[in-house]
Coordinates of C-alpha atoms in Angstrom, one line a residue:
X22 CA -5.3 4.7 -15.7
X23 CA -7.4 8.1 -17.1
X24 CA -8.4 8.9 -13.5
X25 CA -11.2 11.6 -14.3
X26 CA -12.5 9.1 -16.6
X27 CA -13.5 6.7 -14.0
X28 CA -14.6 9.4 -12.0
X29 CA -17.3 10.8 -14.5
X30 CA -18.6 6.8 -14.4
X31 CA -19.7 7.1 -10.6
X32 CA -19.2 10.6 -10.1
X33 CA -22.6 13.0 -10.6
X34 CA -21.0 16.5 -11.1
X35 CA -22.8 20.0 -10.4
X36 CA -25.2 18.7 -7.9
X37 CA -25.2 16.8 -4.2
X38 CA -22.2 17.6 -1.7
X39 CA -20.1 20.3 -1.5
X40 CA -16.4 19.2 -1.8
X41 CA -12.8 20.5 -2.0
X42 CA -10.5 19.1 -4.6
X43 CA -6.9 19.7 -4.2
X44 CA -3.4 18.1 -5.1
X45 CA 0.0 17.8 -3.8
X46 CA 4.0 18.2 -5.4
X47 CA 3.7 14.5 -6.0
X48 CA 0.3 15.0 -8.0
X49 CA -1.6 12.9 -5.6
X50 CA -5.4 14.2 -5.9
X51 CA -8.1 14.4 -3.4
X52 CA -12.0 14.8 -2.9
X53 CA -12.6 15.7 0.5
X54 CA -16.2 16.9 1.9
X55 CA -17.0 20.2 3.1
X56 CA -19.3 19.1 5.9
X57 CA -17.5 16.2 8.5
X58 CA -14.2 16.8 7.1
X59 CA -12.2 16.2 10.1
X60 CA -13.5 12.5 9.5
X61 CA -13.1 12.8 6.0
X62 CA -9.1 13.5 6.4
X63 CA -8.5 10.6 7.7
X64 CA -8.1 9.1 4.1
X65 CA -5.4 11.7 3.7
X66 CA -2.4 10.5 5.0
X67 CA 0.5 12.4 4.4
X68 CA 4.1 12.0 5.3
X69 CA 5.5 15.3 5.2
X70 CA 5.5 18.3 7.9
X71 CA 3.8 20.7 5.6
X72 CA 0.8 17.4 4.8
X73 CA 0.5 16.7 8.4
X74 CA -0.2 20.4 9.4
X75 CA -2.9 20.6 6.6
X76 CA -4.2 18.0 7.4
X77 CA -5.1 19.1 11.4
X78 CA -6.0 22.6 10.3
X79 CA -7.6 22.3 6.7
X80 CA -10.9 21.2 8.4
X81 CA -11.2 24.0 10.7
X82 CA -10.2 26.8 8.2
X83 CA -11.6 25.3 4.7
X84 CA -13.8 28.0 4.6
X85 CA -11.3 30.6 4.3
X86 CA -10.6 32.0 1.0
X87 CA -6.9 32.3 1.6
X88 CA -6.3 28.9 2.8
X89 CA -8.0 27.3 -0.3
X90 CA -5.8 29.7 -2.5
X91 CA -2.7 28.7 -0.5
X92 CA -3.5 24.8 -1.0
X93 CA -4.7 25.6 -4.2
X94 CA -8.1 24.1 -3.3
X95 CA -10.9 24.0 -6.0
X96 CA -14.6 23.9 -5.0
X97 CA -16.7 20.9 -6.4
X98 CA -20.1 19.7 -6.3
X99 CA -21.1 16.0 -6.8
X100 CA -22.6 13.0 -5.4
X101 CA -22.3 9.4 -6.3
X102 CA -24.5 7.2 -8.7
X103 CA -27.4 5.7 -7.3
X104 CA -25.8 2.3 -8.1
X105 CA -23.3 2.9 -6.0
X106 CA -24.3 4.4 -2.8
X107 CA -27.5 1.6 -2.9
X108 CA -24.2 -1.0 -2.8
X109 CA -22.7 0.9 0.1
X110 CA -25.8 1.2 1.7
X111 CA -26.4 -2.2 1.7
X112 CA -23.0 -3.2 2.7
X113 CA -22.6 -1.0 5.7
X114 CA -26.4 -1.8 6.3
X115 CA -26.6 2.4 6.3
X116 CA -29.8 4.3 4.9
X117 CA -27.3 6.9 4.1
X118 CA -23.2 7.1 4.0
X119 CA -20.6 10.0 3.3
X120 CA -17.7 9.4 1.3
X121 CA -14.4 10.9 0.7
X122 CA -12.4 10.4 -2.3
X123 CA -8.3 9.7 -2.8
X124 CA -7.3 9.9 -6.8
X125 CA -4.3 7.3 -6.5
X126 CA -0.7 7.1 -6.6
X127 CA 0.5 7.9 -10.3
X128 CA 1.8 4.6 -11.1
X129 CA 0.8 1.9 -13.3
X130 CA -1.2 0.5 -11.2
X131 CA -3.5 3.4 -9.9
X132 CA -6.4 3.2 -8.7
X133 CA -9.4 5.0 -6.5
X134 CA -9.6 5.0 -3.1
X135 CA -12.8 6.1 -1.4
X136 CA -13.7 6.2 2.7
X137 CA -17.1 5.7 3.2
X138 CA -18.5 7.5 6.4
X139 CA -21.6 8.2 8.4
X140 CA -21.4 11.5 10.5
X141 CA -18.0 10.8 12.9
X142 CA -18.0 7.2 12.1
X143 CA -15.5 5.4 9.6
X144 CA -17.4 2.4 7.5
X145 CA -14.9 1.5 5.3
X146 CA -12.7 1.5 2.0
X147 CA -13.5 1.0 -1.3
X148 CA -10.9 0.4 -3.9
X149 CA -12.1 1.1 -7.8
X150 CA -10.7 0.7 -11.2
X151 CA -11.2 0.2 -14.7
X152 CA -8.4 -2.2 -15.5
X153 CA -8.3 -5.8 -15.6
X154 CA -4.9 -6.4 -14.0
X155 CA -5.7 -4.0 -11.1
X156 CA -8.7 -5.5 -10.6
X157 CA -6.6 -9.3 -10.4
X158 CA -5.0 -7.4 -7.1
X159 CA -8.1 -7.1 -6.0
X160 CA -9.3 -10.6 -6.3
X161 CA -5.7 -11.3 -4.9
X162 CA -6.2 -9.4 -1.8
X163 CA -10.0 -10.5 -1.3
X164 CA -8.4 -14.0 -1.5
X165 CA -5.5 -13.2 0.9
X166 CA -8.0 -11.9 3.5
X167 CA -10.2 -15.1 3.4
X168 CA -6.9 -16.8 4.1
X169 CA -5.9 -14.6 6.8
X170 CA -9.4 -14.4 8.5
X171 CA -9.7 -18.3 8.4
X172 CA -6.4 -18.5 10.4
X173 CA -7.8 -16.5 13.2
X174 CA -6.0 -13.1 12.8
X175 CA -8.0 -10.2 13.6
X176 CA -6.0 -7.2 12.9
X177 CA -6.9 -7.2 9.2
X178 CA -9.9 -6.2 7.2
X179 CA -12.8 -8.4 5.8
X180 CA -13.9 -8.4 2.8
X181 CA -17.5 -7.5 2.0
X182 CA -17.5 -7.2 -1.3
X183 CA -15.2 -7.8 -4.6
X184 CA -17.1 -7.7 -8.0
X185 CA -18.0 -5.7 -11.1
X186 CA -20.7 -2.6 -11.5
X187 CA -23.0 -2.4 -14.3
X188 CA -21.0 -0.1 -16.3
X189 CA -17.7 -1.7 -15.9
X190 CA -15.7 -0.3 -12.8
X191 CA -14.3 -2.9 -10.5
X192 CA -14.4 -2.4 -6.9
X193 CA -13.2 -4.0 -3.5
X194 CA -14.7 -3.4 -0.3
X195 CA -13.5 -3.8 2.7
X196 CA -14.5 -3.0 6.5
X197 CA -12.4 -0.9 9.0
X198 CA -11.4 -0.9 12.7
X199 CA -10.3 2.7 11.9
X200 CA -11.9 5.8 13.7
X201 CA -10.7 9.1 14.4
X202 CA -8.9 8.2 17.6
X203 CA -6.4 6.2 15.6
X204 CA -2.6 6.7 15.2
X205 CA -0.6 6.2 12.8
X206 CA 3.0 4.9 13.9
X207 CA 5.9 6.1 12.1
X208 CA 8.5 4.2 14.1
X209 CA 9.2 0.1 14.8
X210 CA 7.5 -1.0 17.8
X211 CA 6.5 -4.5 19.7
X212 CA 3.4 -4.1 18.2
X213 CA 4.9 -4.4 14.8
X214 CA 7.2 -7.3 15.9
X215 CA 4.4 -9.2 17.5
X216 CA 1.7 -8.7 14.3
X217 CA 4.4 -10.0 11.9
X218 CA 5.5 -13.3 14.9
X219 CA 1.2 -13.7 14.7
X220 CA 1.4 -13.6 11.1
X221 CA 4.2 -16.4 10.8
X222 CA 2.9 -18.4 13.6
X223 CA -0.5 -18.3 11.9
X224 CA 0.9 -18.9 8.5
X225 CA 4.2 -20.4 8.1
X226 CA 4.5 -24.1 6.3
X227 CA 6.8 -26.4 4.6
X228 CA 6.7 -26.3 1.3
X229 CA 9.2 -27.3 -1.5
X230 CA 11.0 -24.3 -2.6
X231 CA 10.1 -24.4 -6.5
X232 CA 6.3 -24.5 -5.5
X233 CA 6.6 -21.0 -3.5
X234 CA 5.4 -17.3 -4.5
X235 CA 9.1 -16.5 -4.0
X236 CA 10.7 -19.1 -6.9
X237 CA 8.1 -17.8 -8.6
X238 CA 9.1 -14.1 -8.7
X239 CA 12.5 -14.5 -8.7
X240 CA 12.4 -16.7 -11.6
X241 CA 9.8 -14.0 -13.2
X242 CA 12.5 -11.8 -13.1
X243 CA 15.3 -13.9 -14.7
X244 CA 12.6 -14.3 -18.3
X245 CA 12.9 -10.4 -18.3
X246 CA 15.9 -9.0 -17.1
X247 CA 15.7 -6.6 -20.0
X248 CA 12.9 -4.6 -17.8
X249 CA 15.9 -3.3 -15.6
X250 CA 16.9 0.3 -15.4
X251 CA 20.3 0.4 -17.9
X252 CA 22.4 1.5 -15.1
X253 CA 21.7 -1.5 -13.1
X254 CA 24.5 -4.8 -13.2
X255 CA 21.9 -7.5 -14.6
X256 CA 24.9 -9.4 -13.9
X257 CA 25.0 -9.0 -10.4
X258 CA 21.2 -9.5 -9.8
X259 CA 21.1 -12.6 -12.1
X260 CA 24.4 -14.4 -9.9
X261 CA 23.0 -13.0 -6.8
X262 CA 19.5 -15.3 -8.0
X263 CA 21.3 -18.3 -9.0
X264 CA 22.8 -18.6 -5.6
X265 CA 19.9 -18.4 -4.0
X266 CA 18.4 -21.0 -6.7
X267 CA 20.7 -23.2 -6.4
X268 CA 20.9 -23.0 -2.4
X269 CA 17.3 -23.5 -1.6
X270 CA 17.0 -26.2 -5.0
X271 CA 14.9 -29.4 -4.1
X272 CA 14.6 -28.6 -0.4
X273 CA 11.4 -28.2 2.1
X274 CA 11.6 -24.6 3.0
X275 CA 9.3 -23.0 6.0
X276 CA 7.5 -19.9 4.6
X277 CA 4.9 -17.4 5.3
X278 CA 2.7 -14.6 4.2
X279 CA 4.2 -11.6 3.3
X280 CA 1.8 -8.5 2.9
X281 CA 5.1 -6.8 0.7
X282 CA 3.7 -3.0 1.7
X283 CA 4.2 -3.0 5.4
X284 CA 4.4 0.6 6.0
X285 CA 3.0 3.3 8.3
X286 CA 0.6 4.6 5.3
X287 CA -0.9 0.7 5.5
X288 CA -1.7 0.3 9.1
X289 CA -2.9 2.3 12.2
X290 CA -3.3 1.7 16.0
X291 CA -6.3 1.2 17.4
X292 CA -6.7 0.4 21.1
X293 CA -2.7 -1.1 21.6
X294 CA -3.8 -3.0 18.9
X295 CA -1.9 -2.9 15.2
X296 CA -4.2 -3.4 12.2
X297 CA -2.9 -3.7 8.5
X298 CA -4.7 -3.4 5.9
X299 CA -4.2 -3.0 1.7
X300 CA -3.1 -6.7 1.0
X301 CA -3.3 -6.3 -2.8
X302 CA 0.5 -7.2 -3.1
X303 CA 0.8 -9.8 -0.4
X304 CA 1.8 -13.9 -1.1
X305 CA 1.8 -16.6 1.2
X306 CA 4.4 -18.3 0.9
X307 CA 7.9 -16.2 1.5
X308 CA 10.5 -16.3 3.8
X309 CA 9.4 -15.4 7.0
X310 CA 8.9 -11.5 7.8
X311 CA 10.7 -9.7 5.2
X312 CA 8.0 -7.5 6.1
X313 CA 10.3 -5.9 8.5
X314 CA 12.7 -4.9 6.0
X315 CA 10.5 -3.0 3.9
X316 CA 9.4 -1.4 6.4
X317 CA 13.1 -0.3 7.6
X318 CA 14.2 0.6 4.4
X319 CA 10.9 2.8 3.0
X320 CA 10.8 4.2 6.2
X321 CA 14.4 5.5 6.2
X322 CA 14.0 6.7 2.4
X323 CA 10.7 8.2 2.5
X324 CA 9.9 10.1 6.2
X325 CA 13.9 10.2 7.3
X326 CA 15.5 10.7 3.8
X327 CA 18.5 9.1 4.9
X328 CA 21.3 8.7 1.7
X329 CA 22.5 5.5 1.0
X330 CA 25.1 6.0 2.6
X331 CA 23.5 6.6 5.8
X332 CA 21.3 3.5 5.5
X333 CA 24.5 1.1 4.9
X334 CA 26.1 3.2 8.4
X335 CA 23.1 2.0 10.2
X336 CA 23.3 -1.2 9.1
X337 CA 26.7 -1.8 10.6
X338 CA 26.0 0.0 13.8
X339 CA 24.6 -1.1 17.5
X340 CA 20.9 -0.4 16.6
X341 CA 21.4 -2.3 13.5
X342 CA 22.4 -5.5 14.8
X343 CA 18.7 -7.1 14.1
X344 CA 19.2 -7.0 10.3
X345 CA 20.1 -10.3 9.0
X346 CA 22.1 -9.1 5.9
X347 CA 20.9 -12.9 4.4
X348 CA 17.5 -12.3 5.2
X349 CA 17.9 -8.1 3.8
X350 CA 19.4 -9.7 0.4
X351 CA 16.5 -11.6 0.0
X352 CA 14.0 -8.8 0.5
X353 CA 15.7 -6.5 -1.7
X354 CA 15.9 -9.3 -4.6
X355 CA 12.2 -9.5 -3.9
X356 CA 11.3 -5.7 -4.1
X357 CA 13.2 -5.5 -7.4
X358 CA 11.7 -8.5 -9.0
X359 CA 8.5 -7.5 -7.9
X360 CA 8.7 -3.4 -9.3
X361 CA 10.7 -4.7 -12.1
X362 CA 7.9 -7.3 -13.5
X363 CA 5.1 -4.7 -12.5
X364 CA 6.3 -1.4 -14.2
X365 CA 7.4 -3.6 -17.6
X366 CA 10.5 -1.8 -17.7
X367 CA 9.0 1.8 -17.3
X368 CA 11.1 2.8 -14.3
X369 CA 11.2 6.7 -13.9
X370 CA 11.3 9.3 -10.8
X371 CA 10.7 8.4 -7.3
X372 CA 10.6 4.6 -8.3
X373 CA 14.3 5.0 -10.7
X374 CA 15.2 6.5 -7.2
X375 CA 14.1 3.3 -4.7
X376 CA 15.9 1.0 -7.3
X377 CA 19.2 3.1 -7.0
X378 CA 18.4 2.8 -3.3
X379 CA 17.8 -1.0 -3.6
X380 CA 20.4 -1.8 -6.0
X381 CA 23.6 0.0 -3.6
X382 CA 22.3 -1.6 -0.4
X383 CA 22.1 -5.6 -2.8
X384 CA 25.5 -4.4 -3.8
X385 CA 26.9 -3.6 -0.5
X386 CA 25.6 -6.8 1.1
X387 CA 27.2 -9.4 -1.8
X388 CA 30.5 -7.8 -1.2

């Protein structure tokens, strides 16, 4: 996705509000407002020491020369389209609205995030893109939430709005429970073990196996094995497939949605309550909460930068007893299918790095 060129589509440059733009080691952009900034931040969610001590001091000292310079922090002035903020103004039933912009993780399916604001108040999120299949995510996620809301959970967004603008950006809207007293949880808690027991006991149903969103991936990945890194053993993933195949083949299986990013980056806590929110990737029929798994295994990777080796040590010790190595198989089968199919065989950096990661711990668990 040609990021700036979306941007100059809803973007009015060299007039409107004063903002900083600045980037990190991963090349992860933001837009963040000059005035209300502390609000603003909250769209910035880093992982790392150095991101997390930015982000409490950045807006108190922004208007220090030597700070921007040190956070290489350029100056901008723009505002949105009329188009846009008369939509956001109208959804948020607002006469006026800040907004704060995130660029995107550099994959292939990038794509704006904005926070929409009003003084210390947190609207909501608006996703935006150019490109059809991102915008099928969208439609997937609007769809997921209608599900979700219509089974009675609470602790996820609603959708208020999922459509085209007239010069051809997609966008998805969504409300927030989010304000500035919110925390973000870095470690497993009851309240991640109760939201995913709500999410299966509001979910879960029998359904023959060939007819489920996990057949469906799984066999996705067997029509292009060719998409896998070289150094990974095709033959090990496509025996390790059969078997499940063949195992679950012609039964009644009881499965449930899967949001497939459960992470601390996609949920907060907001009065002992957890809420969860970017559903783009999530299915609703899965094995029950292998949720929990992805979230074990990015956390470990990402925020503890535990080797390999480490993870599998873990695995085998006291605390690790709650992993069902079954259930972990058939998460990891999952995420590899799933990155596989998406990137089309253009696996490179941090993601050649997760499939390493994912590859040794599948290994490890079929010996």
């Amino acid at each position: 996705m040609q990021v700036n060129s979306i941007l100059e589509r809803f973007l009015i440059k060299g007039a409107g509000k004063h903002l900083y733009r600045f980037s990190n080691a991963d090349n992860k952009t933001w837009l963040m407002p000059a005035h209300n900034m502390q609000v603003a931040m909250n769209l910035y969610q880093p992982s790392g020491r150095n991101g997390k001590i930015m982000k409490a001091l950045f807006p108190w000292l922004h208007h220090l020369l030597i700070i921007r310079k040190i956070i290489h922090a350029e100056s901008v002035y723009c505002d949105i389209t009329d188009e846009l903020k008369r939509l956001f103004c109208q959804l948020f039933h607002e006469t006026e609205i800040e907004f704060s912009i995130f660029c995107g993780t550099p994959c292939i399916h990038q794509k704006i995030t904005m926070q929409i604001s009003k003084g210390k108040h947190i609207l909501g999120y608006c996703k935006i893109t150019d490109n059809k299949e991102i915008a099928l995510l969208f439609r997937n996620e609007a769809n997921i939430l209608k599900e979700l809301g219509r089974k009675g959970l609470k602790e996820v967004p609603i959708c208020i709005f999922c459509g085209e603008m007239t010069d051809g950006i997609k966008l998805f809207v969504q409300s927030t429970a989010k304000t500035q007293k919110s925390q973000v949880i870095h470690e497993w808690t009851a309240l991640h073990e109760n939201f995913l027991d709500n999410l299966y006991q509001s979910t879960h149903q029998f359904i023959p196996f060939e007819q489920s969103d996990y057949y469906r991936i799984l066999t996705n990945l067997q029509l292009h094995i060719e998409w896998l890194p070289q150094e990974v053993n095709g033959t090990l993933l496509t025996s390790t497939i059969n078997q499940i195949l063949l195992h679950y083949q012609g039964q009644e299986v009881d499965f449930s949605a899967y949001h497939a990013d459960f992470t601390p980056w996609n949920m907060f806590m907001e009065g002992r309550k957890l809420f969860v929110f970017d559903w783009e990737y999530a299915q609703l029929t899965y094995p029950p909460k292998l949720d929990r798994y992805h979230f074990f295994t990015q956390t470990a990777y990402f925020e503890k930068h535990w080797t390999i080796s480490q993870i599998i040590e873990y695995i085998n010790s006291e605390q690790g007893k709650w992993i069902d190595q079954k259930m972990y198989s058939l998460y990891l089968l999952e995420v590899i299918a799933r990155f596989t199919v998406r990137e089309k065989g253009n696996i490179n950096g941090k993601m050649a790095e997760s499939f390493q990661i994912w590859i040794a711990l599948l290994e490890y668990l079929q010996k």
